[in-house]
PDB file of C-alpha atoms in Angstrom:
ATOM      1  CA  UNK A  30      58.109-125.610 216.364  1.00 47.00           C
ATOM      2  CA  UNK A  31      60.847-127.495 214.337  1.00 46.00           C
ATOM      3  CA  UNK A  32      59.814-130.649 215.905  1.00 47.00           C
ATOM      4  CA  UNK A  33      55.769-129.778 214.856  1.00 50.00           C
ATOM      5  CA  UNK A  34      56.207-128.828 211.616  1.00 50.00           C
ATOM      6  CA  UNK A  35      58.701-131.951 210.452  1.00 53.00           C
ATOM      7  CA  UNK A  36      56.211-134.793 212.820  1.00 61.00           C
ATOM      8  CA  UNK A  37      53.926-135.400 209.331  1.00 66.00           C
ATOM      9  CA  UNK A  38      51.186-137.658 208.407  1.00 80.00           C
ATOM     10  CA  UNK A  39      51.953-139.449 205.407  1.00 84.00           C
ATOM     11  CA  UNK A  40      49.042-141.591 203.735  1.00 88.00           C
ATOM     12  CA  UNK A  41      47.690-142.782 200.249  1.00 92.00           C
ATOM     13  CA  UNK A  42      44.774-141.617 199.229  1.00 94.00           C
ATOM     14  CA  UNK A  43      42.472-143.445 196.456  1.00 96.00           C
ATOM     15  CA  UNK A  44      40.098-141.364 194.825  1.00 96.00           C
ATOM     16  CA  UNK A  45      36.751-141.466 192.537  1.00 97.00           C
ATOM     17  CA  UNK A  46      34.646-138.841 191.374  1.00 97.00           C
ATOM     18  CA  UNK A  47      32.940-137.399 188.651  1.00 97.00           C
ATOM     19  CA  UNK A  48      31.550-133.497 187.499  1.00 97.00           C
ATOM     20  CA  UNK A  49      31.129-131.626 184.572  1.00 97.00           C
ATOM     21  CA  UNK A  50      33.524-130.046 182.068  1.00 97.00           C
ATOM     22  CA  UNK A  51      33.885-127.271 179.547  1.00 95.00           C
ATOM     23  CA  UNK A  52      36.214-124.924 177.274  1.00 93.00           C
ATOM     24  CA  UNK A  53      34.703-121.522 177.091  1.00 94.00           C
ATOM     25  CA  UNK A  54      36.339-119.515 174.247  1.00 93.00           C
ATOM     26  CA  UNK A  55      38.031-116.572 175.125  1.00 92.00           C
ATOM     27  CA  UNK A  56      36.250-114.653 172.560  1.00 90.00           C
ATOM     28  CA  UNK A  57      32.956-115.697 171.619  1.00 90.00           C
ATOM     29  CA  UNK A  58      31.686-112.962 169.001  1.00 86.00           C
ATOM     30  CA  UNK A  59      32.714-112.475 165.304  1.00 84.00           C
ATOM     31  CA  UNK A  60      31.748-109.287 163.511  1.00 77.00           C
ATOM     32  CA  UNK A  61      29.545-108.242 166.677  1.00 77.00           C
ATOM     33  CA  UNK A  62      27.425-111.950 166.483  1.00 79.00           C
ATOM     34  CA  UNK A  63      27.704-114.516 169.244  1.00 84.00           C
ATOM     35  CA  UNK A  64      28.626-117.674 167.464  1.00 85.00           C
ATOM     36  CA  UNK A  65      30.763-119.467 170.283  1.00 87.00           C
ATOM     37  CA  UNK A  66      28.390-120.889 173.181  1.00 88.00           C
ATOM     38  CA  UNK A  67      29.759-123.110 176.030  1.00 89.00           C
ATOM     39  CA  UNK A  68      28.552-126.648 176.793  1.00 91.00           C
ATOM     40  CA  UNK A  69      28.788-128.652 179.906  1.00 95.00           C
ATOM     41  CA  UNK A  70      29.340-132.169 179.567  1.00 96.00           C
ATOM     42  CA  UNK A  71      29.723-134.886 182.625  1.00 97.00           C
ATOM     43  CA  UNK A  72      33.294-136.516 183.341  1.00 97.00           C
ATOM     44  CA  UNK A  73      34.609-139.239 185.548  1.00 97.00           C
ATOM     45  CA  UNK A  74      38.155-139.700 187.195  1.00 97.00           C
ATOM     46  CA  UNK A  75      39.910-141.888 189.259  1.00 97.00           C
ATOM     47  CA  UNK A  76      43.082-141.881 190.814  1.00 96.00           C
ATOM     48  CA  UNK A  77      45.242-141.593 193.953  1.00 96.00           C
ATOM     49  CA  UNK A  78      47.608-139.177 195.612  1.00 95.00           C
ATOM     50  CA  UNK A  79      50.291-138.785 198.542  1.00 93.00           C
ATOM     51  CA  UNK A  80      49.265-136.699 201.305  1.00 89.00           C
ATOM     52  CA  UNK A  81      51.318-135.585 203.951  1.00 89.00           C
ATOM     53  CA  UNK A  82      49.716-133.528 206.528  1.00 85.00           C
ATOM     54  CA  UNK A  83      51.962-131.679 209.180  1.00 84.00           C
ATOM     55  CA  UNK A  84      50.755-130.778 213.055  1.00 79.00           C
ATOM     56  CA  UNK A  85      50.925-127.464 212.395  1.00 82.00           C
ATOM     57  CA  UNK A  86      47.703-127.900 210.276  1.00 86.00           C
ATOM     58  CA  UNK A  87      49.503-127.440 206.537  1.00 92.00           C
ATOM     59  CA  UNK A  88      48.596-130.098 203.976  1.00 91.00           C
ATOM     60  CA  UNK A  89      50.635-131.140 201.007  1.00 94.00           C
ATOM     61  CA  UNK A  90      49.409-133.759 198.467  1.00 94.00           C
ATOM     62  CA  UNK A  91      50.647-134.496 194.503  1.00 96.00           C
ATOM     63  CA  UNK A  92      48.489-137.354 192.889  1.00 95.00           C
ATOM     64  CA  UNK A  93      48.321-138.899 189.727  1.00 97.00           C
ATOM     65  CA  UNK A  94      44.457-139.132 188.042  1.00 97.00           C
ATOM     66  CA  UNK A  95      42.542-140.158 185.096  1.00 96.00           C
ATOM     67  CA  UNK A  96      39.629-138.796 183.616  1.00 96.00           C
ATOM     68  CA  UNK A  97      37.392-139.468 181.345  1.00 95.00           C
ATOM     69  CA  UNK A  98      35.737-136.260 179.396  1.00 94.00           C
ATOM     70  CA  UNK A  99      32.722-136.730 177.576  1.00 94.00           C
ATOM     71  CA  UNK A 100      31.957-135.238 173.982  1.00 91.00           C
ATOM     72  CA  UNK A 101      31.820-131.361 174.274  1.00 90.00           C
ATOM     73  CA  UNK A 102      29.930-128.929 172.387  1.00 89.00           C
ATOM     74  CA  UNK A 103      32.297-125.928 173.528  1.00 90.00           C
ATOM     75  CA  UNK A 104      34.545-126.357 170.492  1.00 88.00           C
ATOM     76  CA  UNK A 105      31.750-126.235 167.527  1.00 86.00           C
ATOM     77  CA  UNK A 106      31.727-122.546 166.512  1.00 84.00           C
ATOM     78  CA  UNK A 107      30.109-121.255 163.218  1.00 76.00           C
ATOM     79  CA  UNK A 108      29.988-117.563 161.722  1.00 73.00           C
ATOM     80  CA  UNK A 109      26.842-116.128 159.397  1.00 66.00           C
ATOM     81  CA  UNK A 110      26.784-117.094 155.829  1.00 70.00           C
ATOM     82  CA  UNK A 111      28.405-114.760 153.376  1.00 76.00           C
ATOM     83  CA  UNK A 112      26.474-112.495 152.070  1.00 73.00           C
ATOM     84  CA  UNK A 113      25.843-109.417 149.709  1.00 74.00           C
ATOM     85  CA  UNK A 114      26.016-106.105 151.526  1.00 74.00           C
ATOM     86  CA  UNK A 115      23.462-103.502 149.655  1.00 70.00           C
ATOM     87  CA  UNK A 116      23.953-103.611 145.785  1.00 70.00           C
ATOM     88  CA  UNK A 117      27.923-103.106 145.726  1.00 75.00           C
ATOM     89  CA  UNK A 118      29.303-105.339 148.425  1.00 81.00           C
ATOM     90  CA  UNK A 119      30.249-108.697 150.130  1.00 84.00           C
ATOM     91  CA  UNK A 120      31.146-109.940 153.645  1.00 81.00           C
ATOM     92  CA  UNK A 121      33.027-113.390 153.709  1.00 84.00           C
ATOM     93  CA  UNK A 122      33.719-115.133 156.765  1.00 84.00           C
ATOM     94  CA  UNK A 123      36.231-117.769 157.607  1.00 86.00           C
ATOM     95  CA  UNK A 124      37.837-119.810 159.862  1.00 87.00           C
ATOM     96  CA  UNK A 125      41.628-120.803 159.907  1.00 86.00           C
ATOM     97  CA  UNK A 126      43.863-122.155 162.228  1.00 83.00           C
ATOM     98  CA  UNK A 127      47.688-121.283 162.524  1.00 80.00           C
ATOM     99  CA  UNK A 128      48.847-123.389 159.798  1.00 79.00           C
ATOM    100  CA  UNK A 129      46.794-121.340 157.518  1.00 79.00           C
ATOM    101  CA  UNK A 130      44.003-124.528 157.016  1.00 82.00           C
ATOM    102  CA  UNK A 131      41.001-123.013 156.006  1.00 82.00           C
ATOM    103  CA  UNK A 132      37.798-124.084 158.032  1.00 82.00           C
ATOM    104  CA  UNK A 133      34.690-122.329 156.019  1.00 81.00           C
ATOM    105  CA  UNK A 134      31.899-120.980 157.897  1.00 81.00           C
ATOM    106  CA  UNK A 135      32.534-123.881 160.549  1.00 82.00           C
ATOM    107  CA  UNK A 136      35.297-124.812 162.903  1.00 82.00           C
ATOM    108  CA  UNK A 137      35.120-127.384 165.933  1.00 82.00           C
ATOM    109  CA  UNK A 138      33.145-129.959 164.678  1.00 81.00           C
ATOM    110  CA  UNK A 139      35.474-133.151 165.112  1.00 81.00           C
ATOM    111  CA  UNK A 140      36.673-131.087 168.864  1.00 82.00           C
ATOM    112  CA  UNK A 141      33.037-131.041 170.016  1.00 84.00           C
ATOM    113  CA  UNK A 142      32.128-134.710 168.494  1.00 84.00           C
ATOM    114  CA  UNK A 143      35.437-136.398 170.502  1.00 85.00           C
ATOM    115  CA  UNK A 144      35.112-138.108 173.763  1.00 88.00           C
ATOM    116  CA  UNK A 145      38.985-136.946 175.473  1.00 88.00           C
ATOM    117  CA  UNK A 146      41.100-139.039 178.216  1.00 92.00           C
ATOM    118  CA  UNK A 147      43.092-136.838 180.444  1.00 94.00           C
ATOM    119  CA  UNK A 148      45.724-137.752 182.596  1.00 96.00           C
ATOM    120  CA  UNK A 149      46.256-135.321 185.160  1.00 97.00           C
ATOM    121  CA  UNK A 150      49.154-134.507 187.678  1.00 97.00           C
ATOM    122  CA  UNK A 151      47.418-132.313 190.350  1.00 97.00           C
ATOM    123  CA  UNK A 152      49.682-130.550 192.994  1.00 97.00           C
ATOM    124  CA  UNK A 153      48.253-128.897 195.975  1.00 97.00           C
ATOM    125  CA  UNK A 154      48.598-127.071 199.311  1.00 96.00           C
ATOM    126  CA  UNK A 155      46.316-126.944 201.744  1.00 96.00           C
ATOM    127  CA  UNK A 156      45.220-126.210 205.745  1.00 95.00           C
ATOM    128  CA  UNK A 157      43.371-127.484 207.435  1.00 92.00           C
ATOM    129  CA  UNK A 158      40.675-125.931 209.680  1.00 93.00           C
ATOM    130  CA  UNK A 159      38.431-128.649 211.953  1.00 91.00           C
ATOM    131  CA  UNK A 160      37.257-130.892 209.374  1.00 93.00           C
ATOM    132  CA  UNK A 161      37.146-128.909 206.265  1.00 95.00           C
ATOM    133  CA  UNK A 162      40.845-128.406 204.297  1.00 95.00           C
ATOM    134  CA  UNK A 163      40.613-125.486 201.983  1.00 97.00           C
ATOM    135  CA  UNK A 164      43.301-126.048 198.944  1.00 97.00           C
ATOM    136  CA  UNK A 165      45.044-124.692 195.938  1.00 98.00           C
ATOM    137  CA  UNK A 166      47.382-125.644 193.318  1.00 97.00           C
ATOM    138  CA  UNK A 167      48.966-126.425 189.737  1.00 97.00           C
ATOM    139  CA  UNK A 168      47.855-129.316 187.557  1.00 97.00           C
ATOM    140  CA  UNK A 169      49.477-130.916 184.837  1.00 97.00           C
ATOM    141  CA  UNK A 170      47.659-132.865 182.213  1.00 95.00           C
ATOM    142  CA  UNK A 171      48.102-134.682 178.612  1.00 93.00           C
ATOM    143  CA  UNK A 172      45.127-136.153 176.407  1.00 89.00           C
ATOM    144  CA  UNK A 173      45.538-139.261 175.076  1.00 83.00           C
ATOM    145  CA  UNK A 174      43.665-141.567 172.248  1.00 63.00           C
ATOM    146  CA  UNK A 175      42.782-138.013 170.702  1.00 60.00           C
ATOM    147  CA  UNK A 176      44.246-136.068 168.010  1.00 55.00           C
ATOM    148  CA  UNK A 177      41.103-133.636 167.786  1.00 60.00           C
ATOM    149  CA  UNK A 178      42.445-130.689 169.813  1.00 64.00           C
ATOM    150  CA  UNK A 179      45.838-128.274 168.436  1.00 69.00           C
ATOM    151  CA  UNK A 180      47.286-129.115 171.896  1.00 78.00           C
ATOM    152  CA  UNK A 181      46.885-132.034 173.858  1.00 85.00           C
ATOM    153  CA  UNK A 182      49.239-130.629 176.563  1.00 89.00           C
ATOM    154  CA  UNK A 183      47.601-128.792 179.163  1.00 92.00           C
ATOM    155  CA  UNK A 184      48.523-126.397 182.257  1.00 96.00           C
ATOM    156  CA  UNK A 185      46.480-124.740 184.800  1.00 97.00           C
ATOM    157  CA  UNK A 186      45.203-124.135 188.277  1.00 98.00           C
ATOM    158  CA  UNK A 187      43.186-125.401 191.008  1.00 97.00           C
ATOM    159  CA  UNK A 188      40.892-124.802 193.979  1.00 97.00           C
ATOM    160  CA  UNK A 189      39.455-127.074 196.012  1.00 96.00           C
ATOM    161  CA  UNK A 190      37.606-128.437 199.230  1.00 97.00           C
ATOM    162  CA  UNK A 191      37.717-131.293 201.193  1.00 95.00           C
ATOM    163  CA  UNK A 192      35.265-132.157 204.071  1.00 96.00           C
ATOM    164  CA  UNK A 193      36.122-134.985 206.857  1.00 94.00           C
ATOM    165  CA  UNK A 194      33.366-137.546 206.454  1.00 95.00           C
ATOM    166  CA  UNK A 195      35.535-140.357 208.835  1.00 92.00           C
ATOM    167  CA  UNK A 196      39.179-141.056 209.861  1.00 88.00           C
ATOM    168  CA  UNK A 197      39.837-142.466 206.380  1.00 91.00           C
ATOM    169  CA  UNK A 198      36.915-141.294 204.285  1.00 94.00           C
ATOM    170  CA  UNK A 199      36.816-137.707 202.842  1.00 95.00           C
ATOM    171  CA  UNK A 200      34.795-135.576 200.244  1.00 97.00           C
ATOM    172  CA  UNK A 201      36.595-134.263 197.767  1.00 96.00           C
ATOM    173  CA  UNK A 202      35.282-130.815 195.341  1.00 97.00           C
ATOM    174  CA  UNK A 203      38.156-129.676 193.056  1.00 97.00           C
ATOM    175  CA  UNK A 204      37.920-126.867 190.604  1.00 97.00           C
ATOM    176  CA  UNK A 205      40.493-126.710 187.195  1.00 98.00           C
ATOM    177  CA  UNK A 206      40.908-123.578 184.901  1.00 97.00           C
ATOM    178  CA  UNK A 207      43.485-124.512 182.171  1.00 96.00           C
ATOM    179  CA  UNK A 208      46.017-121.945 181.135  1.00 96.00           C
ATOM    180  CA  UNK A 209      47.016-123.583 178.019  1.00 94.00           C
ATOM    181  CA  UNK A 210      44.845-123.197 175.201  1.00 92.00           C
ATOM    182  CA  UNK A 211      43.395-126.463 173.673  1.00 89.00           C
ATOM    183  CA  UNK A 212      42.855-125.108 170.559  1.00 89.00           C
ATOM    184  CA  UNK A 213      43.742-122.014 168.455  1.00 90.00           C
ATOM    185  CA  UNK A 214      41.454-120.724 165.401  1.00 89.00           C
ATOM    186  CA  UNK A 215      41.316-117.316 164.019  1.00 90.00           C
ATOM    187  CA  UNK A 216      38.559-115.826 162.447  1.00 88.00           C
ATOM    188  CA  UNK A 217      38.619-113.652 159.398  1.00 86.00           C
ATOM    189  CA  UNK A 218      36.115-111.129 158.374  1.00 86.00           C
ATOM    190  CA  UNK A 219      36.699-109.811 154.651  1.00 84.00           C
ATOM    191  CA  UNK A 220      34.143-107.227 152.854  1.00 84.00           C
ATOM    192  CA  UNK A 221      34.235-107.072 149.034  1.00 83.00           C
ATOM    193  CA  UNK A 222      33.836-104.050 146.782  1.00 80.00           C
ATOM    194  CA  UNK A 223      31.590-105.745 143.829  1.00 78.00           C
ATOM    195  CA  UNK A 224      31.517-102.314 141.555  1.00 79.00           C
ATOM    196  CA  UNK A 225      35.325-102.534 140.013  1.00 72.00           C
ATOM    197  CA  UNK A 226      35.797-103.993 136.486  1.00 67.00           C
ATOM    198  CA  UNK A 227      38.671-105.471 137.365  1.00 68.00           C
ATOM    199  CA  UNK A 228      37.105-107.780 140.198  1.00 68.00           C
ATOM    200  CA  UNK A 229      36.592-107.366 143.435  1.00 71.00           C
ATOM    201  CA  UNK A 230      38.335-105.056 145.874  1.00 73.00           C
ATOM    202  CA  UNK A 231      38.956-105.804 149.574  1.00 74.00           C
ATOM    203  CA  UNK A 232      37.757-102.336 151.494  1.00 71.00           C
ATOM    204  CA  UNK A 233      37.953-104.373 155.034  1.00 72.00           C
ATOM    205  CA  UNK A 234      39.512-107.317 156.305  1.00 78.00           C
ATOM    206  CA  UNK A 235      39.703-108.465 160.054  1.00 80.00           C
ATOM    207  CA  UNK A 236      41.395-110.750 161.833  1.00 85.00           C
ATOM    208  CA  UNK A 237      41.055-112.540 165.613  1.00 88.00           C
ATOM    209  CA  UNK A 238      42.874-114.946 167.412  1.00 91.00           C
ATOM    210  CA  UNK A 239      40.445-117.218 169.410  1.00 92.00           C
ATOM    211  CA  UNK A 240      41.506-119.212 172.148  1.00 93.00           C
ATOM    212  CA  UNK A 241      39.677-122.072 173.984  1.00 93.00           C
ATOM    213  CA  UNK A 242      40.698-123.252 177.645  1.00 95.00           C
ATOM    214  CA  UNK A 243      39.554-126.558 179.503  1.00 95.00           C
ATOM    215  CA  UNK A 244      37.481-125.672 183.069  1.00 96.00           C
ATOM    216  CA  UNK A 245      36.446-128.707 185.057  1.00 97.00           C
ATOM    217  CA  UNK A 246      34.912-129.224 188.392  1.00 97.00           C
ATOM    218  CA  UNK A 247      35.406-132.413 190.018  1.00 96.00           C
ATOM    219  CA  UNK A 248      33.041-134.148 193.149  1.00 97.00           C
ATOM    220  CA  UNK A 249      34.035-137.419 194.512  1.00 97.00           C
ATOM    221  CA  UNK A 250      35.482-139.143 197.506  1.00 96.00           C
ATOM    222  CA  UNK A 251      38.682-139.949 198.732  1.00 95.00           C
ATOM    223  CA  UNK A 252      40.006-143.191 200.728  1.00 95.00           C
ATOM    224  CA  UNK A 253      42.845-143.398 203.212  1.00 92.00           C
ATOM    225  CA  UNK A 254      44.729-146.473 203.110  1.00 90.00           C
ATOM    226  CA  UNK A 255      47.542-145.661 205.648  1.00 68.00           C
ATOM    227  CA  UNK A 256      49.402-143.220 207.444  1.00 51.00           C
ATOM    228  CA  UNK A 257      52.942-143.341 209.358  1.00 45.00           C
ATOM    229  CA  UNK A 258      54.151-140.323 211.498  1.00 46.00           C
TER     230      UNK A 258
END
């Protein structure tokens, strides 16, 4: 059993691909109204990856990728105008983020007009069952050649598929939930007392924390190039 599970396949894998992305806030409403909706936007990624795949059937790969994320609605966000409640009030809304920058009505607007470059460090485990090799794992990843999102970092997981086409040739379907938030705004929902003489009077004032989180899904194919036992 020793002698089964150290006897490994090593090979280099090269790998293309594309899907679609997204970053679905985890809170979408303000004051009751939906003003958060999630877009999907294509991506494409190369890269390439060391596999080593023992007899016992377990699979182990860590690769290094790019990807190329195209402009993404997700991040645009807006809240209802303010407005005058009845004869002796008014609602305000505003967005901030954690510096305390105020946003107006609208936040997300340079996120969701941004094209993003990701470079990825994906790290799975696998077995491998006739031709198909169920997976998980942790990813990595950094943006670069973009300053648009609070955190350019990123950390998440994966799940994935990969179906034997040939010897060498394989079909790859990866799916990535981010961890990290890519970008931190809070909403604030403030409701005036018009009737004092001395000016207005807050009677209400709410505050949220919203939190948006890359999820990508990835088809492509992947090329041996060599294997040693």
């Amino acid at each position: 059993a020793v002698h089964n599970i150290a006897n490994a396949q090593l090979s280099i894998n090269l790998n293309a691909g594309s899907g679609l992305w997204t970053a679905p806030c985890d809170k979408p409403n303000v004051n009751g109204e939906k003003v958060i909706t999630p877009n999907f936007t294509p991506t494409l990624s190369v890269g390439a990856s060391l596999n080593n795949t023992f007899n016992l059937g377990i699979m182990l790969d860590a690769g290094l990728s790019f990807h190329f994320l195209s402009a993404n609605g997700s991040y645009k966000s807006a809240c209802s105008s303010d407005e005058y409640i009845g004869s002796n009030g008014y609602r305000k809304f505003e967005w901030t983020d954690d510096g305390g920058e105020s946003y107006g009505h609208n936040c997300g607007d340079a996120e969701g007009a941004a094209q993003h470059f990701l470079i990825a460090i994906p790290l799975r485990i696998g077995y491998n069952i006739g031709k198909f090799t169920p997976n998980v794992g942790i990813e990595f990843g950094y943006r670069i050649n973009t300053n648009d999102v609070s955190n350019n970092s990123m950390f998440g997981v994966t799940a994935g598929l990969q179906y034997s086409l040939t010897d060498r040739l394989n079909l790859t379907c990866n799916y990535f939930s981010g961890l990290t938030a890519d970008m931190t705004m809070n909403s604030t929902v403030t409701t005036y007392d018009t009737t004092n003489d001395e000016g207005w009077k807050i009677e209400y004032r709410s505050s949220e924390s919203h939190k948006w989180h890359t999820q990508r899904i990835d088809i492509g194919i992947s090329y041996r190039l060599g294997k040693s036992e």
